[in-house]
Structures are given as C-alpha cells and as structure tokens.
mmCIF file of C-alpha atoms in Angstrom:
data_model
loop_
_atom_site.group_PDB
_atom_site.id
_atom_site.type_symbol
_atom_site.label_atom_id
_atom_site.label_comp_id
_atom_site.label_asym_id
_atom_site.label_seq_id
_atom_site.Cartn_x
_atom_site.Cartn_y
_atom_site.Cartn_z
ATOM 1 C CA UNK A 10 1.613 -6.030 -15.332
ATOM 2 C CA UNK A 11 0.421 -2.442 -14.775
ATOM 3 C CA UNK A 12 0.871 -1.014 -11.313
ATOM 4 C CA UNK A 13 4.008 -2.831 -10.206
ATOM 5 C CA UNK A 14 7.604 -3.286 -11.314
ATOM 6 C CA UNK A 15 10.380 -5.715 -10.353
ATOM 7 C CA UNK A 16 12.855 -4.312 -7.799
ATOM 8 C CA UNK A 17 15.773 -5.850 -5.911
ATOM 9 C CA UNK A 18 15.511 -4.193 -2.474
ATOM 10 C CA UNK A 19 13.136 -5.367 0.243
ATOM 11 C CA UNK A 20 11.751 -3.283 3.100
ATOM 12 C CA UNK A 21 11.919 -0.006 1.184
ATOM 13 C CA UNK A 22 8.706 -0.160 -0.840
ATOM 14 C CA UNK A 23 5.368 -1.925 -0.669
ATOM 15 C CA UNK A 24 4.982 -4.977 -2.878
ATOM 16 C CA UNK A 25 2.057 -6.561 -4.690
ATOM 17 C CA UNK A 26 1.246 -10.242 -4.370
ATOM 18 C CA UNK A 27 -0.242 -11.539 -7.616
ATOM 19 C CA UNK A 28 -2.131 -14.648 -8.678
ATOM 20 C CA UNK A 29 -1.249 -16.942 -11.592
ATOM 21 C CA UNK A 30 -3.005 -14.595 -14.031
ATOM 22 C CA UNK A 31 -1.094 -11.531 -12.825
ATOM 23 C CA UNK A 32 -3.952 -9.924 -10.859
ATOM 24 C CA UNK A 33 -2.980 -8.173 -7.627
ATOM 25 C CA UNK A 34 -4.429 -10.106 -4.683
ATOM 26 C CA UNK A 35 -2.767 -8.310 -1.775
ATOM 27 C CA UNK A 36 -0.544 -5.322 -1.002
ATOM 28 C CA UNK A 37 2.202 -5.667 1.595
ATOM 29 C CA UNK A 38 3.807 -2.487 2.946
ATOM 30 C CA UNK A 39 7.588 -2.656 3.270
ATOM 31 C CA UNK A 40 7.964 -6.419 3.776
ATOM 32 C CA UNK A 41 10.740 -7.740 5.985
ATOM 33 C CA UNK A 42 11.579 -10.576 3.587
ATOM 34 C CA UNK A 43 11.920 -10.597 -0.173
ATOM 35 C CA UNK A 44 9.253 -13.144 -1.101
ATOM 36 C CA UNK A 45 8.560 -11.231 -4.304
ATOM 37 C CA UNK A 46 9.927 -8.146 -5.995
ATOM 38 C CA UNK A 47 6.737 -6.608 -7.451
ATOM 39 C CA UNK A 48 7.103 -3.059 -6.127
ATOM 40 C CA UNK A 49 3.876 -1.061 -6.037
ATOM 41 C CA UNK A 50 4.074 2.106 -8.110
ATOM 42 C CA UNK A 51 1.467 4.581 -9.232
ATOM 43 C CA UNK A 52 -0.624 7.456 -8.045
ATOM 44 C CA UNK A 53 -4.000 7.935 -6.397
ATOM 45 C CA UNK A 54 -6.970 9.996 -7.507
ATOM 46 C CA UNK A 55 -9.247 10.888 -4.608
ATOM 47 C CA UNK A 56 -12.598 12.310 -5.564
ATOM 48 C CA UNK A 57 -13.723 13.114 -2.019
ATOM 49 C CA UNK A 58 -10.676 14.474 -0.232
ATOM 50 C CA UNK A 59 -12.571 15.235 2.991
ATOM 51 C CA UNK A 60 -13.459 11.535 3.358
ATOM 52 C CA UNK A 61 -9.770 10.657 2.976
ATOM 53 C CA UNK A 62 -8.753 13.289 5.524
ATOM 54 C CA UNK A 63 -11.339 11.896 7.974
ATOM 55 C CA UNK A 64 -10.007 8.364 7.416
ATOM 56 C CA UNK A 65 -6.428 9.520 8.014
ATOM 57 C CA UNK A 66 -7.493 11.262 11.229
ATOM 58 C CA UNK A 67 -9.257 8.077 12.365
ATOM 59 C CA UNK A 68 -6.178 6.038 11.480
ATOM 60 C CA UNK A 69 -4.015 8.336 13.626
ATOM 61 C CA UNK A 70 -6.564 8.252 16.466
ATOM 62 C CA UNK A 71 -6.468 4.428 16.419
ATOM 63 C CA UNK A 72 -2.677 4.423 16.199
ATOM 64 C CA UNK A 73 -2.811 2.204 13.109
ATOM 65 C CA UNK A 74 0.800 2.429 12.008
ATOM 66 C CA UNK A 75 3.563 0.123 10.885
ATOM 67 C CA UNK A 76 7.142 0.846 11.891
ATOM 68 C CA UNK A 77 6.015 4.312 13.021
ATOM 69 C CA UNK A 78 4.466 5.191 9.651
ATOM 70 C CA UNK A 79 0.877 5.636 8.511
ATOM 71 C CA UNK A 80 -0.090 4.367 5.061
ATOM 72 C CA UNK A 81 -2.704 5.590 2.587
ATOM 73 C CA UNK A 82 -3.629 2.023 1.768
ATOM 74 C CA UNK A 83 -4.754 1.567 5.386
ATOM 75 C CA UNK A 84 -6.747 4.822 5.271
ATOM 76 C CA UNK A 85 -8.507 3.676 2.096
ATOM 77 C CA UNK A 86 -9.757 0.600 3.968
ATOM 78 C CA UNK A 87 -11.379 2.772 6.631
#
C-alpha cells in the first residue's frame, strides 16, 4: 500500500489505520500501543504556504499539541 510501511517500534512514528481494501481511514500520531505497524511515510506538497503558516500559528495559539509536539496533520485540518 502506498504511503505506509510495516515497522516494529511503536510510539516513534505515526501510523495509518486501514480498511479491508487497504485504504487509509485514520492517522494516529505516535500511538502508545502497537495495534498496527503501518508507519506513515511520505512528503507534503503545499501550494499555499501562507495558509499553512497561518494554520500552524493558530494551532500554537490554541495549544493543540500532543506530548509537547505540534503536528502538520493537525494544522492541515485547520
């Protein structure tokens, strides 16, 4: 499946939850347990960088972090 690879360590990387057909249904950042090992890999292309910067600033203003870290996936939702 494109976009994820099996990995044996939990809590280090985000993982992708997939349905029976292999489609990603949810991304989980640095899970505590190892329910699956589909590590999210890849890169992002951002056409409008100012919109992303604004979303990141809003994310920081709201204090939307996990374990003291801010994640691009959260900024993309804003």
